[in-house]
Every structure is written in C-alpha cells, then in structure tokens.
PDB file of C-alpha atoms in Angstrom:
ATOM      1  CA  ALA A   1      63.941 -11.593  38.910  1.00 72.00           C
ATOM      2  CA  GLN A   2      65.128  -8.145  38.060  1.00 80.00           C
ATOM      3  CA  LYS A   3      63.634  -5.054  39.623  1.00 88.00           C
ATOM      4  CA  ILE A   4      64.226  -1.357  39.074  1.00 93.00           C
ATOM      5  CA  THR A   5      63.115   1.223  41.634  1.00 95.00           C
ATOM      6  CA  GLN A   6      62.843   4.941  41.059  1.00 96.00           C
ATOM      7  CA  THR A   7      61.604   6.571  44.241  1.00 96.00           C
ATOM      8  CA  GLN A   8      61.295  10.145  42.996  1.00 95.00           C
ATOM      9  CA  PRO A   9      57.995  10.674  41.149  1.00 93.00           C
ATOM     10  CA  GLY A  10      58.987  14.263  40.385  1.00 95.00           C
ATOM     11  CA  MET A  11      61.992  16.531  40.624  1.00 96.00           C
ATOM     12  CA  PHE A  12      62.373  20.261  40.167  1.00 97.00           C
ATOM     13  CA  VAL A  13      65.564  22.047  39.224  1.00 97.00           C
ATOM     14  CA  GLN A  14      66.490  25.514  38.074  1.00 97.00           C
ATOM     15  CA  GLU A  15      68.118  26.056  34.749  1.00 97.00           C
ATOM     16  CA  LYS A  16      71.927  25.661  34.797  1.00 97.00           C
ATOM     17  CA  GLU A  17      71.898  23.683  38.039  1.00 97.00           C
ATOM     18  CA  ALA A  18      72.806  20.005  38.369  1.00 98.00           C
ATOM     19  CA  VAL A  19      70.248  17.366  39.327  1.00 98.00           C
ATOM     20  CA  THR A  20      70.512  13.739  40.396  1.00 98.00           C
ATOM     21  CA  LEU A  21      67.812  11.214  39.553  1.00 98.00           C
ATOM     22  CA  ASP A  22      67.860   8.113  41.724  1.00 98.00           C
ATOM     23  CA  CYS A  23      67.725   4.510  40.570  1.00 97.00           C
ATOM     24  CA  THR A  24      68.242   1.324  42.554  1.00 97.00           C
ATOM     25  CA  TYR A  25      68.121  -2.143  41.135  1.00 95.00           C
ATOM     26  CA  ASP A  26      67.938  -5.714  42.242  1.00 92.00           C
ATOM     27  CA  THR A  27      69.300  -8.727  40.436  1.00 87.00           C
ATOM     28  CA  SER A  28      71.016 -11.937  41.385  1.00 83.00           C
ATOM     29  CA  ASP A  29      73.031 -12.092  38.193  1.00 81.00           C
ATOM     30  CA  PRO A  30      76.633 -10.831  38.131  1.00 82.00           C
ATOM     31  CA  SER A  31      76.417  -9.532  34.575  1.00 83.00           C
ATOM     32  CA  TYR A  32      73.909  -6.876  33.713  1.00 86.00           C
ATOM     33  CA  GLY A  33      73.557  -3.573  31.928  1.00 88.00           C
ATOM     34  CA  LEU A  34      71.959  -0.397  33.182  1.00 93.00           C
ATOM     35  CA  PHE A  35      70.371   2.209  30.915  1.00 95.00           C
ATOM     36  CA  TRP A  36      68.772   5.611  31.231  1.00 97.00           C
ATOM     37  CA  TYR A  37      66.174   6.854  28.783  1.00 97.00           C
ATOM     38  CA  LYS A  38      64.472  10.226  28.414  1.00 97.00           C
ATOM     39  CA  GLN A  39      60.847  10.475  27.342  1.00 95.00           C
ATOM     40  CA  PRO A  40      59.684  13.949  26.264  1.00 95.00           C
ATOM     41  CA  SER A  41      55.988  14.717  25.960  1.00 91.00           C
ATOM     42  CA  SER A  42      56.126  13.475  22.359  1.00 89.00           C
ATOM     43  CA  GLY A  43      56.371   9.933  23.731  1.00 89.00           C
ATOM     44  CA  GLU A  44      59.542   8.706  22.065  1.00 90.00           C
ATOM     45  CA  MET A  45      62.105   7.070  24.354  1.00 93.00           C
ATOM     46  CA  ILE A  46      65.564   8.556  23.837  1.00 95.00           C
ATOM     47  CA  PHE A  47      68.631   6.598  24.966  1.00 95.00           C
ATOM     48  CA  LEU A  48      70.944   8.649  27.174  1.00 96.00           C
ATOM     49  CA  ILE A  49      73.622   6.518  28.795  1.00 96.00           C
ATOM     50  CA  TYR A  50      74.714   2.948  29.517  1.00 93.00           C
ATOM     51  CA  GLN A  51      76.690   1.319  32.342  1.00 93.00           C
ATOM     52  CA  GLY A  52      77.865  -2.292  32.314  1.00 90.00           C
ATOM     53  CA  SER A  53      78.160  -4.123  35.596  1.00 89.00           C
ATOM     54  CA  TYR A  54      81.844  -4.827  34.976  1.00 89.00           C
ATOM     55  CA  ASP A  55      82.747  -1.369  33.759  1.00 89.00           C
ATOM     56  CA  GLN A  56      85.441   0.065  36.009  1.00 87.00           C
ATOM     57  CA  GLN A  57      84.618   3.694  35.426  1.00 92.00           C
ATOM     58  CA  ASN A  58      81.333   5.558  35.681  1.00 94.00           C
ATOM     59  CA  ALA A  59      79.812   6.254  32.293  1.00 94.00           C
ATOM     60  CA  THR A  60      79.617   9.805  30.957  1.00 95.00           C
ATOM     61  CA  GLU A  61      77.916  11.206  27.860  1.00 94.00           C
ATOM     62  CA  GLY A  62      78.124  14.956  27.508  1.00 96.00           C
ATOM     63  CA  ARG A  63      76.080  16.517  30.322  1.00 97.00           C
ATOM     64  CA  TYR A  64      74.944  13.097  31.525  1.00 97.00           C
ATOM     65  CA  SER A  65      76.914  10.975  33.932  1.00 97.00           C
ATOM     66  CA  LEU A  66      76.050   7.859  35.832  1.00 96.00           C
ATOM     67  CA  ASN A  67      76.935   7.555  39.508  1.00 94.00           C
ATOM     68  CA  PHE A  68      77.279   3.771  39.660  1.00 94.00           C
ATOM     69  CA  GLN A  69      77.637   2.258  43.132  1.00 94.00           C
ATOM     70  CA  LYS A  70      77.622  -1.482  42.633  1.00 92.00           C
ATOM     71  CA  ALA A  71      77.709  -2.432  46.313  1.00 92.00           C
ATOM     72  CA  ARG A  72      74.642  -0.286  46.969  1.00 94.00           C
ATOM     73  CA  LYS A  73      72.998  -1.427  43.719  1.00 94.00           C
ATOM     74  CA  SER A  74      72.377   2.116  42.641  1.00 96.00           C
ATOM     75  CA  ALA A  75      72.842   3.813  39.283  1.00 96.00           C
ATOM     76  CA  ASN A  76      71.869   7.443  39.666  1.00 97.00           C
ATOM     77  CA  LEU A  77      71.762   9.759  36.672  1.00 98.00           C
ATOM     78  CA  VAL A  78      73.416  13.143  37.080  1.00 98.00           C
ATOM     79  CA  ILE A  79      72.480  15.910  34.663  1.00 98.00           C
ATOM     80  CA  SER A  80      74.801  18.868  34.814  1.00 96.00           C
ATOM     81  CA  ALA A  81      73.911  22.402  33.745  1.00 96.00           C
ATOM     82  CA  SER A  82      70.191  21.661  33.305  1.00 97.00           C
ATOM     83  CA  GLN A  83      68.442  23.118  30.294  1.00 97.00           C
ATOM     84  CA  LEU A  84      64.749  23.829  29.725  1.00 97.00           C
ATOM     85  CA  GLY A  85      64.751  21.059  27.132  1.00 96.00           C
ATOM     86  CA  ASP A  86      65.671  18.552  29.817  1.00 98.00           C
ATOM     87  CA  SER A  87      62.105  18.675  31.153  1.00 98.00           C
ATOM     88  CA  ALA A  88      60.814  15.170  30.539  1.00 97.00           C
ATOM     89  CA  MET A  89      60.246  11.765  32.099  1.00 96.00           C
ATOM     90  CA  TYR A  90      63.402   9.808  32.846  1.00 98.00           C
ATOM     91  CA  PHE A  91      63.444   6.038  33.061  1.00 97.00           C
ATOM     92  CA  CYS A  92      66.096   3.750  34.465  1.00 97.00           C
ATOM     93  CA  ALA A  93      66.230   0.253  32.962  1.00 95.00           C
ATOM     94  CA  MET A  94      68.303  -2.875  33.196  1.00 92.00           C
ATOM     95  CA  ARG A  95      69.023  -5.929  31.139  1.00 86.00           C
ATOM     96  CA  ASP A  96      70.060  -9.296  32.397  1.00 64.00           C
ATOM     97  CA  ILE A  97      72.883 -10.234  30.081  1.00 60.00           C
ATOM     98  CA  ASN A  98      73.320 -13.845  31.089  1.00 53.00           C
ATOM     99  CA  THR A  99      69.889 -15.059  30.097  1.00 57.00           C
ATOM    100  CA  GLY A 100      70.347 -13.756  26.613  1.00 62.00           C
ATOM    101  CA  PHE A 101      67.013 -12.051  26.900  1.00 64.00           C
ATOM    102  CA  GLN A 102      67.523  -8.703  25.319  1.00 69.00           C
ATOM    103  CA  LYS A 103      64.476  -7.080  26.828  1.00 78.00           C
ATOM    104  CA  LEU A 104      64.824  -4.179  29.234  1.00 87.00           C
ATOM    105  CA  VAL A 105      63.048  -3.934  32.560  1.00 89.00           C
ATOM    106  CA  PHE A 106      62.044  -0.346  33.338  1.00 93.00           C
ATOM    107  CA  GLY A 107      61.431   1.604  36.501  1.00 94.00           C
ATOM    108  CA  THR A 108      58.344   3.762  36.969  1.00 94.00           C
ATOM    109  CA  GLY A 109      60.178   6.923  35.985  1.00 95.00           C
ATOM    110  CA  THR A 110      60.893  10.384  37.391  1.00 97.00           C
ATOM    111  CA  ARG A 111      59.359  13.522  35.939  1.00 97.00           C
ATOM    112  CA  LEU A 112      61.923  16.312  35.779  1.00 98.00           C
ATOM    113  CA  LEU A 113      60.837  19.934  35.476  1.00 98.00           C
ATOM    114  CA  VAL A 114      63.457  22.548  34.699  1.00 97.00           C
ATOM    115  CA  SER A 115      62.450  26.119  35.514  1.00 96.00           C
ATOM    116  CA  PRO A 116      64.000  29.298  34.101  1.00 95.00           C
TER     117      PRO A 116
ATOM    118  CA  GLU B   1      69.356   6.573   8.672  1.00 65.00           C
ATOM    119  CA  ALA B   2      65.649   6.237   9.303  1.00 76.00           C
ATOM    120  CA  GLY B   3      64.668   5.480  12.876  1.00 92.00           C
ATOM    121  CA  VAL B   4      62.038   3.107  14.150  1.00 96.00           C
ATOM    122  CA  THR B   5      58.699   3.993  12.600  1.00 96.00           C
ATOM    123  CA  GLN B   6      55.315   3.095  14.012  1.00 97.00           C
ATOM    124  CA  SER B   7      51.836   3.369  12.595  1.00 97.00           C
ATOM    125  CA  PRO B   8      49.228   4.514  13.176  1.00 97.00           C
ATOM    126  CA  THR B   9      50.123   7.391  15.463  1.00 96.00           C
ATOM    127  CA  HIS B  10      46.700   7.345  17.025  1.00 97.00           C
ATOM    128  CA  LEU B  11      43.972   4.732  16.955  1.00 97.00           C
ATOM    129  CA  ILE B  12      40.508   4.840  18.475  1.00 98.00           C
ATOM    130  CA  LYS B  13      38.535   1.630  18.920  1.00 98.00           C
ATOM    131  CA  THR B  14      35.574   0.429  20.912  1.00 98.00           C
ATOM    132  CA  ARG B  15      35.419  -2.408  23.393  1.00 98.00           C
ATOM    133  CA  GLY B  16      35.499  -5.833  21.789  1.00 98.00           C
ATOM    134  CA  GLN B  17      37.128  -4.668  18.569  1.00 98.00           C
ATOM    135  CA  GLN B  18      40.577  -5.620  17.338  1.00 98.00           C
ATOM    136  CA  ALA B  19      43.551  -3.293  16.942  1.00 98.00           C
ATOM    137  CA  THR B  20      46.606  -3.777  14.754  1.00 98.00           C
ATOM    138  CA  LEU B  21      49.751  -1.751  15.280  1.00 98.00           C
ATOM    139  CA  ARG B  22      52.759  -1.794  12.999  1.00 98.00           C
ATOM    140  CA  CYS B  23      56.465  -1.225  13.453  1.00 98.00           C
ATOM    141  CA  SER B  24      59.387  -0.913  11.062  1.00 97.00           C
ATOM    142  CA  PRO B  25      62.792  -1.347  12.716  1.00 96.00           C
ATOM    143  CA  ILE B  26      66.013   0.422  11.901  1.00 94.00           C
ATOM    144  CA  SER B  27      67.605  -1.056   8.798  1.00 92.00           C
ATOM    145  CA  GLY B  28      69.801  -3.969   9.805  1.00 89.00           C
ATOM    146  CA  HIS B  29      68.143  -4.546  13.173  1.00 90.00           C
ATOM    147  CA  THR B  30      66.711  -8.019  13.536  1.00 90.00           C
ATOM    148  CA  SER B  31      65.096  -7.728  16.966  1.00 90.00           C
ATOM    149  CA  VAL B  32      61.799  -5.973  17.634  1.00 93.00           C
ATOM    150  CA  TYR B  33      60.296  -5.369  21.057  1.00 93.00           C
ATOM    151  CA  TRP B  34      56.843  -4.200  22.052  1.00 96.00           C
ATOM    152  CA  TYR B  35      56.081  -2.340  25.270  1.00 96.00           C
ATOM    153  CA  GLN B  36      52.850  -1.027  26.743  1.00 97.00           C
ATOM    154  CA  GLN B  37      52.834   2.252  28.648  1.00 96.00           C
ATOM    155  CA  ALA B  38      49.523   2.988  30.312  1.00 92.00           C
ATOM    156  CA  LEU B  39      48.901   6.608  31.312  1.00 84.00           C
ATOM    157  CA  GLY B  40      51.225   7.683  34.094  1.00 75.00           C
ATOM    158  CA  LEU B  41      52.889   4.304  34.346  1.00 78.00           C
ATOM    159  CA  GLY B  42      56.197   2.815  33.344  1.00 85.00           C
ATOM    160  CA  LEU B  43      56.847   0.563  30.403  1.00 93.00           C
ATOM    161  CA  GLN B  44      55.609  -2.999  30.597  1.00 93.00           C
ATOM    162  CA  PHE B  45      57.303  -5.550  28.349  1.00 92.00           C
ATOM    163  CA  LEU B  46      54.932  -7.248  25.925  1.00 94.00           C
ATOM    164  CA  LEU B  47      56.813  -9.214  23.275  1.00 93.00           C
ATOM    165  CA  TRP B  48      60.257  -9.717  21.764  1.00 91.00           C
ATOM    166  CA  TYR B  49      60.777 -11.000  18.222  1.00 92.00           C
ATOM    167  CA  ASP B  50      64.012 -11.904  16.522  1.00 88.00           C
ATOM    168  CA  GLU B  51      64.564 -13.458  13.114  1.00 89.00           C
ATOM    169  CA  GLY B  52      60.851 -14.031  12.761  1.00 92.00           C
ATOM    170  CA  GLU B  53      60.490 -15.934  16.012  1.00 92.00           C
ATOM    171  CA  GLU B  54      58.855 -14.940  19.285  1.00 92.00           C
ATOM    172  CA  ARG B  55      61.727 -15.043  21.808  1.00 87.00           C
ATOM    173  CA  ASN B  56      60.059 -13.849  24.983  1.00 87.00           C
ATOM    174  CA  ARG B  57      56.668 -12.759  26.180  1.00 90.00           C
ATOM    175  CA  GLY B  58      55.598 -10.570  29.067  1.00 90.00           C
ATOM    176  CA  ASN B  59      52.771 -11.173  31.501  1.00 91.00           C
ATOM    177  CA  PHE B  60      49.912 -10.312  29.157  1.00 95.00           C
ATOM    178  CA  PRO B  61      46.860 -12.352  28.145  1.00 96.00           C
ATOM    179  CA  PRO B  62      46.862 -14.326  24.869  1.00 96.00           C
ATOM    180  CA  ARG B  63      44.681 -11.739  23.149  1.00 97.00           C
ATOM    181  CA  PHE B  64      47.908  -9.758  22.801  1.00 98.00           C
ATOM    182  CA  SER B  65      49.778 -11.338  19.924  1.00 97.00           C
ATOM    183  CA  GLY B  66      52.072 -10.380  17.132  1.00 96.00           C
ATOM    184  CA  ARG B  67      54.428 -11.489  14.455  1.00 96.00           C
ATOM    185  CA  GLN B  68      57.591 -10.494  12.697  1.00 97.00           C
ATOM    186  CA  PHE B  69      57.840 -10.518   8.933  1.00 97.00           C
ATOM    187  CA  PRO B  70      60.807 -11.574   6.757  1.00 96.00           C
ATOM    188  CA  ASN B  71      61.815  -7.915   6.381  1.00 95.00           C
ATOM    189  CA  TYR B  72      61.936  -7.728  10.223  1.00 95.00           C
ATOM    190  CA  SER B  73      58.970  -5.387  10.488  1.00 97.00           C
ATOM    191  CA  SER B  74      56.447  -6.373  13.096  1.00 98.00           C
ATOM    192  CA  GLU B  75      52.779  -6.246  13.881  1.00 98.00           C
ATOM    193  CA  LEU B  76      51.059  -6.212  17.273  1.00 98.00           C
ATOM    194  CA  ASN B  77      47.475  -7.404  17.424  1.00 98.00           C
ATOM    195  CA  VAL B  78      45.160  -6.850  20.351  1.00 98.00           C
ATOM    196  CA  ASN B  79      41.904  -8.776  20.185  1.00 97.00           C
ATOM    197  CA  ALA B  80      38.719  -8.275  22.190  1.00 98.00           C
ATOM    198  CA  LEU B  81      39.788  -4.807  23.284  1.00 98.00           C
ATOM    199  CA  GLU B  82      39.127  -3.753  26.853  1.00 97.00           C
ATOM    200  CA  LEU B  83      39.088  -0.248  28.302  1.00 97.00           C
ATOM    201  CA  GLU B  84      42.326  -0.882  30.182  1.00 95.00           C
ATOM    202  CA  ASP B  85      44.126  -1.576  26.912  1.00 97.00           C
ATOM    203  CA  SER B  86      44.162   2.178  26.341  1.00 97.00           C
ATOM    204  CA  ALA B  87      47.852   3.043  26.346  1.00 97.00           C
ATOM    205  CA  LEU B  88      50.868   4.148  24.375  1.00 96.00           C
ATOM    206  CA  TYR B  89      52.375   1.155  22.604  1.00 98.00           C
ATOM    207  CA  LEU B  90      56.058   1.543  21.980  1.00 97.00           C
ATOM    208  CA  CYS B  91      58.105  -0.485  19.561  1.00 97.00           C
ATOM    209  CA  ALA B  92      61.881  -0.740  19.754  1.00 95.00           C
ATOM    210  CA  SER B  93      64.524  -2.440  17.664  1.00 93.00           C
ATOM    211  CA  SER B  94      68.091  -3.595  18.185  1.00 89.00           C
ATOM    212  CA  LEU B  95      70.760  -5.825  16.815  1.00 80.00           C
ATOM    213  CA  TYR B  96      70.560  -9.140  18.556  1.00 67.00           C
ATOM    214  CA  GLY B  97      73.753  -9.991  20.353  1.00 54.00           C
ATOM    215  CA  ARG B  98      73.676 -12.332  23.306  1.00 51.00           C
ATOM    216  CA  SER B  99      77.025 -11.215  24.639  1.00 49.00           C
ATOM    217  CA  SER B 100      76.526  -7.568  23.917  1.00 54.00           C
ATOM    218  CA  GLY B 101      75.511  -5.904  27.139  1.00 60.00           C
ATOM    219  CA  ALA B 102      75.444  -2.467  25.616  1.00 69.00           C
ATOM    220  CA  ASN B 103      72.907  -3.505  23.006  1.00 76.00           C
ATOM    221  CA  VAL B 104      70.813  -0.346  22.940  1.00 86.00           C
ATOM    222  CA  LEU B 105      67.112  -0.467  22.175  1.00 90.00           C
ATOM    223  CA  THR B 106      66.036   2.316  19.835  1.00 92.00           C
ATOM    224  CA  PHE B 107      62.405   3.266  20.258  1.00 95.00           C
ATOM    225  CA  GLY B 108      59.800   4.631  17.923  1.00 95.00           C
ATOM    226  CA  ALA B 109      57.417   7.453  18.820  1.00 94.00           C
ATOM    227  CA  GLY B 110      54.647   5.034  19.713  1.00 96.00           C
ATOM    228  CA  SER B 111      51.063   4.359  18.778  1.00 97.00           C
ATOM    229  CA  ARG B 112      48.439   5.709  21.131  1.00 96.00           C
ATOM    230  CA  LEU B 113      45.481   3.380  21.396  1.00 98.00           C
ATOM    231  CA  THR B 114      42.260   4.640  22.924  1.00 97.00           C
ATOM    232  CA  VAL B 115      39.507   2.162  23.696  1.00 97.00           C
ATOM    233  CA  LEU B 116      36.043   3.640  24.235  1.00 96.00           C
TER     234      LEU B 116
END
C-alpha cells in the first residue's frame, strides 16, 4: 500500500526567501509518480510539479523544484523567492503506475504562510 | 478551455437527507475522480469513474455512490447523511492512460456540504 507523509503541519517564510516542504513516501512498486498540489483558501487544488520514479533529473517548474531522493524515499518541494500569493496548503501525492489505478494518494498537507 | 466545474458550490442538508453533487470534466477527459476533504484533513479518495464504469472505490460506506454519464460528467450521491459527512467534496478529471505516469488530475473548486 502506498503512503505519503508530510510531517510539517505549518511553515513560515518571509517574502523573497526560499522554503522547503517535506514529503516522504512509501511504496513497494518500482514505478510511481509524485505530485505536488497547492490549495489556496478558495479550495481548488492547483497542480504544481510532477516527478516520475525513473526520471533522472529533478523536476523544475518556474519557482518550484522537486528535491527527489529516491533512496531516502523523499520528494521535497522547494519554492524559491516566496511571494505573498504562495500562502496556501500544499499537498504531496503519489500514484502507483503499475496497478493502472489512476487515483492519487495524498498526504495530510503543510500550511505555508508567507509574511511581508 | 473550461476547467472542471462543480455544482452546487455550497449545500446545506440535515441528517438523514440525501445530497447530490455534480461534476463536469474538462472536455476530452474521460476519467472523473471524487475526493472528500473534511475540515483540516487531507484528501480521501472516494470514487474513480472512466468511460461510464466505476474503476475503483475508496474505503467509504455504500451510502456514498455515484455514476458517470455518456458525456463523462459525473454525479456523487450521499444517502442518509451524517454529521461527519460535512466536508469539501472535490472532483477531478484526467485523460485515462495506464502507462502515463504524468497523468495530471485537474481539480474543480469543490462543493462544500454542511450537514446539520
């Protein structure tokens, strides 16, 4: 069974600084995908970044990058140059590719607050 | 391109009543997923539909049910409502591709159900 763990209930960062949100996962399958989503107070889940288990390089999307350490089973999200609009809940999720089940399993989330 | 749309935005019911939530996926997406997010908690997988069929179901009682229509829109029904059913119900859609690890789920803004 897959499991996602996010151990930081809340994080604080000042505007323009970088922040790392932690995510560890557990799966016995060799092929899987890891996702990060942002959930503002409006409720909608916004896709940020994806990392495949066989991808050689860490994924990057603009100010978002994924620090993927396969041996440690961690996929931490790094947000560079934080902005006030980054204040939101952030969820790490994974999909087990081999089963064909397209559902995502989510962690409990980290609330990020960006201060001026 | 229109995103995933959900209705109603808010719904208030009393214990024992039935609630029906609706979801229209992104044009061309055949898969629809339903998640429950109780206050302060992560997302719990409810149901996955593809091509009109229920493909997978989460650990929820049978009074949570749904269907997918020929136009790929979907409906979630919750019978015999209980207080703990109060939550944000999120719908997501995707293209179904068994070998596509990067198959991103696109979420709607959710329907907030309050059971009194």
